[in-house]
């Protein structure tokens, strides 16, 4: 049975209750984070906490905890759940109040954390890659905020599932933004290309790790706008997220990407990412 954290207490998930008037439930008025934990150590926690602060600032909600408090709460949650590799979901809403769009005064935010086992993506996917579709990015223009109101992302992801694909790659005004729950890179002529971080995409923690690994390992890379035509003519298309790590998209809209197999850039980055994870498992500072 999994142990969760809710408003100051650890408890079995079955015992956790929140009010139907919680603004997260009523309005989707809240933000969240997903933090991968390897060998009981949160990966890139400082970066996740920085992004959490950015999201909270974006919705004008005070951070209920200091970074040190978050660190301690996370450690307790990890300790009280099974497995060394976990995926911690952290969620803060504006709290419980009579339904009214305007911010209520003097209420406490709802703070919720849960953990699930973090399963490495199936090995077969590294040899076959995954298929994705494209869709128009019809979300709002503050996609840099990790908001819990994910209805557009849910609907966009389902479009992929409906046709047997795994992810939906998003295009806004002729340019690649990201995907429904991951960031997207392309490769052309051995150059790794990434769309720039702005208000139209979530600044992925894995996205940053990939660009750092590229810089440290002399992999040619550029951060710049990527047109839909470039996406469709890419030699490789890569997806990144904290839970999926790096994956190769080998079919896009049912058309083969490059030669239809995970390419050499994917293989190199996948290996470097595994090495980066292994380093933190040995207690290196990459965990912070
Ligand atoms: N974009 C979106 C819309 C996401 O939901 C996510 C996380 N699932 C990402 C990108 C990847 O971010 P991260 O690498 O921090 O998991």
Tab-separated table of C-alpha atoms and ligand atoms in Angstrom:
chain	number	residue	atom	x	y	z
A	1	UNK	CA	0.000	0.000	0.000
A	2	UNK	CA	1.507	3.348	-0.905
A	3	UNK	CA	2.087	6.080	1.630
A	4	UNK	CA	1.270	9.609	0.604
A	5	UNK	CA	1.851	13.050	2.131
A	6	UNK	CA	-1.125	15.369	2.560
A	7	UNK	CA	-1.068	18.702	4.386
A	8	UNK	CA	1.585	17.859	6.931
A	9	UNK	CA	0.901	14.141	7.425
A	10	UNK	CA	2.057	10.866	5.954
A	11	UNK	CA	-0.787	8.372	5.556
A	12	UNK	CA	-1.910	5.352	3.514
A	13	UNK	CA	-3.290	6.551	0.186
A	14	UNK	CA	-6.701	4.989	1.014
A	15	UNK	CA	-7.089	7.332	3.979
A	16	UNK	CA	-6.302	10.535	2.092
A	17	UNK	CA	-9.243	12.908	1.593
A	18	UNK	CA	-9.576	16.384	0.212
A	19	UNK	CA	-12.579	18.681	0.114
A	20	UNK	CA	-14.770	18.827	-2.991
A	21	UNK	CA	-14.287	22.602	-2.704
A	22	UNK	CA	-10.544	22.314	-3.215
A	23	UNK	CA	-9.659	24.769	-5.981
A	24	UNK	CA	-7.548	22.108	-7.610
A	25	UNK	CA	-10.702	19.998	-8.035
A	26	UNK	CA	-12.973	22.917	-8.957
A	27	UNK	CA	-10.695	25.054	-11.170
A	28	UNK	CA	-7.503	23.080	-11.747
A	29	UNK	CA	-5.953	25.935	-9.744
A	30	UNK	CA	-2.578	24.498	-8.848
A	31	UNK	CA	0.833	23.372	-10.015
A	32	UNK	CA	2.835	20.165	-9.812
A	33	UNK	CA	6.205	18.500	-10.277
A	34	UNK	CA	7.306	14.969	-11.092
A	35	UNK	CA	10.704	14.091	-9.636
A	36	UNK	CA	12.506	10.871	-10.543
A	37	UNK	CA	14.270	9.135	-7.651
A	38	UNK	CA	17.167	6.780	-8.362
A	39	UNK	CA	18.671	4.667	-5.573
A	40	UNK	CA	16.506	6.644	-3.121
A	41	UNK	CA	18.060	9.951	-4.282
A	42	UNK	CA	15.951	12.579	-6.028
A	43	UNK	CA	17.515	13.367	-9.417
A	44	UNK	CA	18.184	17.069	-10.091
A	45	UNK	CA	16.086	18.123	-7.110
A	46	UNK	CA	17.392	21.712	-7.104
A	47	UNK	CA	16.257	22.124	-10.713
A	48	UNK	CA	12.811	20.676	-9.944
A	49	UNK	CA	12.433	23.004	-6.946
A	50	UNK	CA	13.468	25.985	-9.075
A	51	UNK	CA	10.889	25.063	-11.698
A	52	UNK	CA	8.283	24.578	-8.948
A	53	UNK	CA	9.011	28.122	-7.715
A	54	UNK	CA	8.647	29.412	-11.294
A	55	UNK	CA	5.256	27.668	-11.606
A	56	UNK	CA	4.093	28.986	-8.208
A	57	UNK	CA	5.175	32.533	-9.157
A	58	UNK	CA	3.298	32.071	-12.445
A	59	UNK	CA	0.015	31.433	-10.610
A	60	UNK	CA	0.756	33.875	-7.742
A	61	UNK	CA	0.824	31.257	-5.000
A	62	UNK	CA	3.320	31.387	-2.132
A	63	UNK	CA	5.645	28.447	-1.777
A	64	UNK	CA	4.408	26.626	1.360
A	65	UNK	CA	7.871	25.184	2.096
A	66	UNK	CA	11.514	26.144	1.962
A	67	UNK	CA	13.763	24.012	-0.235
A	68	UNK	CA	15.167	22.402	2.898
A	69	UNK	CA	11.643	21.503	4.057
A	70	UNK	CA	10.831	20.032	0.630
A	71	UNK	CA	14.054	18.036	0.813
A	72	UNK	CA	13.074	16.581	4.204
A	73	UNK	CA	9.473	15.840	3.205
A	74	UNK	CA	10.665	14.091	0.080
A	75	UNK	CA	13.175	12.020	2.030
A	76	UNK	CA	10.394	10.882	4.406
A	77	UNK	CA	8.062	10.010	1.535
A	78	UNK	CA	10.773	8.038	-0.270
A	79	UNK	CA	11.679	6.185	2.912
A	80	UNK	CA	8.047	5.225	3.485
A	81	UNK	CA	7.532	3.778	0.016
A	82	UNK	CA	8.929	0.604	-1.527
A	83	UNK	CA	11.757	0.490	-4.000
A	84	UNK	CA	14.906	2.446	-4.620
A	85	UNK	CA	13.668	3.949	-7.874
A	86	UNK	CA	10.524	5.997	-7.471
A	87	UNK	CA	8.625	8.709	-9.269
A	88	UNK	CA	7.487	11.371	-6.838
A	89	UNK	CA	4.472	13.483	-7.780
A	90	UNK	CA	4.209	16.768	-5.868
A	91	UNK	CA	1.067	18.888	-6.138
A	92	UNK	CA	0.049	22.224	-4.618
A	93	UNK	CA	-3.346	23.849	-5.033
A	94	UNK	CA	-4.603	27.223	-3.847
A	95	UNK	CA	-6.653	25.419	-1.183
A	96	UNK	CA	-10.280	25.056	-0.124
A	97	UNK	CA	-12.784	27.923	-0.415
A	98	UNK	CA	-16.320	28.742	-1.528
A	99	UNK	CA	-16.407	28.509	-5.320
A	100	UNK	CA	-15.444	31.876	-6.749
A	101	UNK	CA	-12.881	32.614	-9.445
A	102	UNK	CA	-11.226	35.414	-7.443
A	103	UNK	CA	-8.395	34.364	-5.124
A	104	UNK	CA	-9.795	33.673	-1.627
A	105	UNK	CA	-8.120	35.420	1.282
A	106	UNK	CA	-6.375	33.686	4.167
A	107	UNK	CA	-6.551	30.095	3.070
A	108	UNK	CA	-3.901	27.418	3.307
A	109	UNK	CA	-2.728	25.711	0.130
A	110	UNK	CA	-3.312	21.982	-0.244
A	111	UNK	CA	0.000	20.131	-0.445
A	112	UNK	CA	-0.003	16.577	-1.717
A	113	UNK	CA	2.813	14.187	-2.609
A	114	UNK	CA	2.677	10.576	-3.734
A	115	UNK	CA	5.220	8.115	-4.985
A	116	UNK	CA	4.994	5.319	-7.535
A	117	UNK	CA	7.594	2.788	-8.593
A	118	UNK	CA	9.789	4.231	-11.345
A	119	UNK	CA	10.021	1.578	-14.021
A	120	UNK	CA	12.651	1.941	-16.715
A	121	UNK	CA	11.055	1.995	-20.170
A	122	UNK	CA	10.867	-1.528	-21.689
A	123	UNK	CA	14.185	-2.457	-23.341
A	124	UNK	CA	12.450	-3.373	-26.618
A	125	UNK	CA	11.535	0.273	-27.090
A	126	UNK	CA	15.215	1.159	-27.299
A	127	UNK	CA	15.652	-1.075	-30.324
A	128	UNK	CA	12.383	-0.296	-32.104
A	129	UNK	CA	11.726	3.268	-31.036
A	130	UNK	CA	8.188	4.538	-30.606
A	131	UNK	CA	5.552	6.011	-32.876
A	132	UNK	CA	4.058	9.459	-32.491
A	133	UNK	CA	1.562	11.641	-34.268
A	134	UNK	CA	1.506	15.406	-34.714
A	135	UNK	CA	-1.262	17.828	-33.768
A	136	UNK	CA	-1.830	21.550	-33.574
A	137	UNK	CA	-0.718	22.867	-30.197
A	138	UNK	CA	-4.024	24.260	-28.959
A	139	UNK	CA	-2.942	24.887	-25.341
A	140	UNK	CA	-2.721	28.250	-23.599
A	141	UNK	CA	0.369	30.446	-23.918
A	142	UNK	CA	1.835	29.813	-20.452
A	143	UNK	CA	3.031	26.281	-21.123
A	144	UNK	CA	6.140	27.133	-19.058
A	145	UNK	CA	3.927	26.796	-15.939
A	146	UNK	CA	3.569	23.183	-14.820
A	147	UNK	CA	-0.150	23.638	-14.140
A	148	UNK	CA	-2.346	20.766	-12.937
A	149	UNK	CA	-5.041	21.826	-15.438
A	150	UNK	CA	-3.912	19.403	-18.128
A	151	UNK	CA	-7.103	18.903	-20.138
A	152	UNK	CA	-5.570	19.968	-23.489
A	153	UNK	CA	-2.568	17.685	-22.857
A	154	UNK	CA	-4.894	14.818	-21.920
A	155	UNK	CA	-6.962	15.249	-25.101
A	156	UNK	CA	-3.846	15.571	-27.269
A	157	UNK	CA	-2.249	12.459	-25.761
A	158	UNK	CA	-5.458	10.490	-26.291
A	159	UNK	CA	-5.338	11.309	-30.030
A	160	UNK	CA	-2.065	9.343	-30.145
A	161	UNK	CA	-3.431	6.452	-28.075
A	162	UNK	CA	-6.514	6.218	-30.311
A	163	UNK	CA	-4.300	5.364	-33.311
A	164	UNK	CA	-1.892	3.091	-31.428
A	165	UNK	CA	0.855	5.713	-31.066
A	166	UNK	CA	2.605	6.713	-27.844
A	167	UNK	CA	2.918	10.485	-27.940
A	168	UNK	CA	1.581	13.587	-29.716
A	169	UNK	CA	4.139	16.071	-31.017
A	170	UNK	CA	2.826	19.619	-31.053
A	171	UNK	CA	3.134	22.306	-33.704
A	172	UNK	CA	2.199	25.928	-33.135
A	173	UNK	CA	2.174	28.419	-36.002
A	174	UNK	CA	4.370	26.160	-38.115
A	175	UNK	CA	6.981	25.486	-35.417
A	176	UNK	CA	7.680	22.563	-33.108
A	177	UNK	CA	6.942	23.321	-29.443
A	178	UNK	CA	7.092	20.014	-27.486
A	179	UNK	CA	4.790	17.005	-27.005
A	180	UNK	CA	1.788	16.321	-24.759
A	181	UNK	CA	4.014	15.215	-21.836
A	182	UNK	CA	7.599	15.421	-23.095
A	183	UNK	CA	10.118	17.650	-24.862
A	184	UNK	CA	11.200	17.008	-28.445
A	185	UNK	CA	14.607	17.306	-30.128
A	186	UNK	CA	15.456	16.634	-33.759
A	187	UNK	CA	18.706	15.614	-35.412
A	188	UNK	CA	19.775	16.792	-38.875
A	189	UNK	CA	23.189	16.074	-40.364
A	190	UNK	CA	24.522	14.975	-36.960
A	191	UNK	CA	23.473	18.233	-35.293
A	192	UNK	CA	21.136	17.980	-32.304
A	193	UNK	CA	18.492	20.711	-32.532
A	194	UNK	CA	16.287	21.853	-29.636
A	195	UNK	CA	13.473	24.407	-29.636
A	196	UNK	CA	14.280	27.361	-27.335
A	197	UNK	CA	12.754	27.461	-23.860
A	198	UNK	CA	9.981	30.049	-23.756
A	199	UNK	CA	6.361	30.443	-22.642
A	200	UNK	CA	5.206	27.917	-25.272
A	201	UNK	CA	6.871	24.869	-23.713
A	202	UNK	CA	7.640	23.337	-20.372
A	203	UNK	CA	11.318	23.803	-19.484
A	204	UNK	CA	12.075	20.111	-19.099
A	205	UNK	CA	14.657	19.014	-16.568
A	206	UNK	CA	15.622	16.136	-18.901
A	207	UNK	CA	15.840	18.645	-21.784
A	208	UNK	CA	18.470	20.522	-19.764
A	209	UNK	CA	20.342	17.313	-18.914
A	210	UNK	CA	20.463	16.374	-22.629
A	211	UNK	CA	21.819	19.791	-23.640
A	212	UNK	CA	24.412	19.638	-20.844
A	213	UNK	CA	25.474	16.165	-21.960
A	214	UNK	CA	25.727	17.387	-25.563
A	215	UNK	CA	27.917	20.333	-24.495
A	216	UNK	CA	30.159	18.191	-22.265
A	217	UNK	CA	30.654	15.560	-24.951
A	218	UNK	CA	31.299	17.803	-27.958
A	219	UNK	CA	28.066	16.848	-29.657
A	220	UNK	CA	27.123	19.553	-32.183
A	221	UNK	CA	23.934	21.148	-31.005
A	222	UNK	CA	21.873	24.262	-31.552
A	223	UNK	CA	18.951	25.761	-29.676
A	224	UNK	CA	16.698	27.488	-32.186
A	225	UNK	CA	13.204	27.483	-33.658
A	226	UNK	CA	12.448	24.274	-35.560
A	227	UNK	CA	9.943	24.447	-38.408
A	228	UNK	CA	7.354	21.769	-39.096
A	229	UNK	CA	9.193	20.982	-42.380
A	230	UNK	CA	12.443	20.411	-40.433
A	231	UNK	CA	10.623	18.127	-38.011
A	232	UNK	CA	9.225	16.086	-40.899
A	233	UNK	CA	12.604	15.881	-42.668
A	234	UNK	CA	14.659	15.099	-39.575
A	235	UNK	CA	17.169	12.239	-39.541
A	236	UNK	CA	16.126	11.493	-35.952
A	237	UNK	CA	13.385	12.722	-33.620
A	238	UNK	CA	13.963	12.307	-29.881
A	239	UNK	CA	11.619	12.607	-26.927
A	240	UNK	CA	12.705	13.362	-23.362
A	241	UNK	CA	11.022	13.335	-19.971
A	242	UNK	CA	11.882	12.432	-16.391
A	243	UNK	CA	10.018	9.126	-16.577
A	244	UNK	CA	10.703	8.177	-20.219
A	245	UNK	CA	14.312	9.466	-20.157
A	246	UNK	CA	15.402	9.640	-23.848
A	247	UNK	CA	13.489	7.759	-26.519
A	248	UNK	CA	13.654	7.661	-30.282
A	249	UNK	CA	10.518	8.458	-32.265
A	250	UNK	CA	10.892	6.235	-35.316
A	251	UNK	CA	7.460	6.804	-36.869
A	252	UNK	CA	5.764	10.166	-37.105
A	253	UNK	CA	2.215	10.322	-38.497
A	254	UNK	CA	2.803	6.766	-39.720
A	255	UNK	CA	5.808	7.816	-41.805
A	256	UNK	CA	9.227	6.418	-40.968
A	257	UNK	CA	11.706	8.865	-39.399
A	258	UNK	CA	15.146	8.581	-41.065
A	259	UNK	CA	15.770	4.889	-41.658
A	260	UNK	CA	13.021	3.927	-39.217
A	261	UNK	CA	15.394	2.761	-36.469
A	262	UNK	CA	16.746	4.547	-33.401
A	263	UNK	CA	19.729	6.510	-34.746
A	264	UNK	CA	23.292	7.095	-33.612
A	265	UNK	CA	22.497	10.350	-31.781
A	266	UNK	CA	19.819	8.543	-29.780
A	267	UNK	CA	22.230	5.722	-28.923
A	268	UNK	CA	24.931	8.123	-27.779
A	269	UNK	CA	22.573	10.266	-25.675
A	270	UNK	CA	20.858	7.230	-24.192
A	271	UNK	CA	24.220	5.869	-23.079
A	272	UNK	CA	25.339	9.215	-21.677
A	273	UNK	CA	22.051	9.553	-19.787
A	274	UNK	CA	22.454	6.095	-18.238
A	275	UNK	CA	25.965	7.066	-17.198
A	276	UNK	CA	24.658	10.302	-15.642
A	277	UNK	CA	22.082	8.288	-13.639
A	278	UNK	CA	24.719	5.766	-12.573
A	279	UNK	CA	26.897	8.616	-11.308
A	280	UNK	CA	24.189	9.836	-8.975
A	281	UNK	CA	23.567	6.325	-7.737
A	282	UNK	CA	27.164	6.297	-6.595
A	283	UNK	CA	26.447	9.453	-4.604
A	284	UNK	CA	27.878	12.078	-6.918
A	285	UNK	CA	26.547	15.649	-6.658
A	286	UNK	CA	24.504	15.289	-9.879
A	287	UNK	CA	21.644	14.405	-7.530
A	288	UNK	CA	21.331	17.989	-6.338
B	1	LIG	N1	6.676	18.887	-21.536
B	1	LIG	C1	5.539	18.541	-20.911
B	1	LIG	C2	4.247	19.112	-21.388
B	1	LIG	C3	5.574	17.660	-19.817
B	1	LIG	O1	4.449	17.332	-19.160
B	1	LIG	C4	6.827	17.127	-19.395
B	1	LIG	C5	6.917	16.218	-18.193
B	1	LIG	N2	6.184	15.048	-18.278
B	1	LIG	C6	7.981	17.482	-20.109
B	1	LIG	C7	7.870	18.382	-21.164
B	1	LIG	C8	9.330	16.927	-19.723
B	1	LIG	O2	9.791	17.525	-18.541
B	1	LIG	P1	10.783	16.736	-17.559
B	1	LIG	O3	11.987	16.403	-18.379
B	1	LIG	O4	11.080	17.711	-16.492
B	1	LIG	O5	10.073	15.508	-17.087
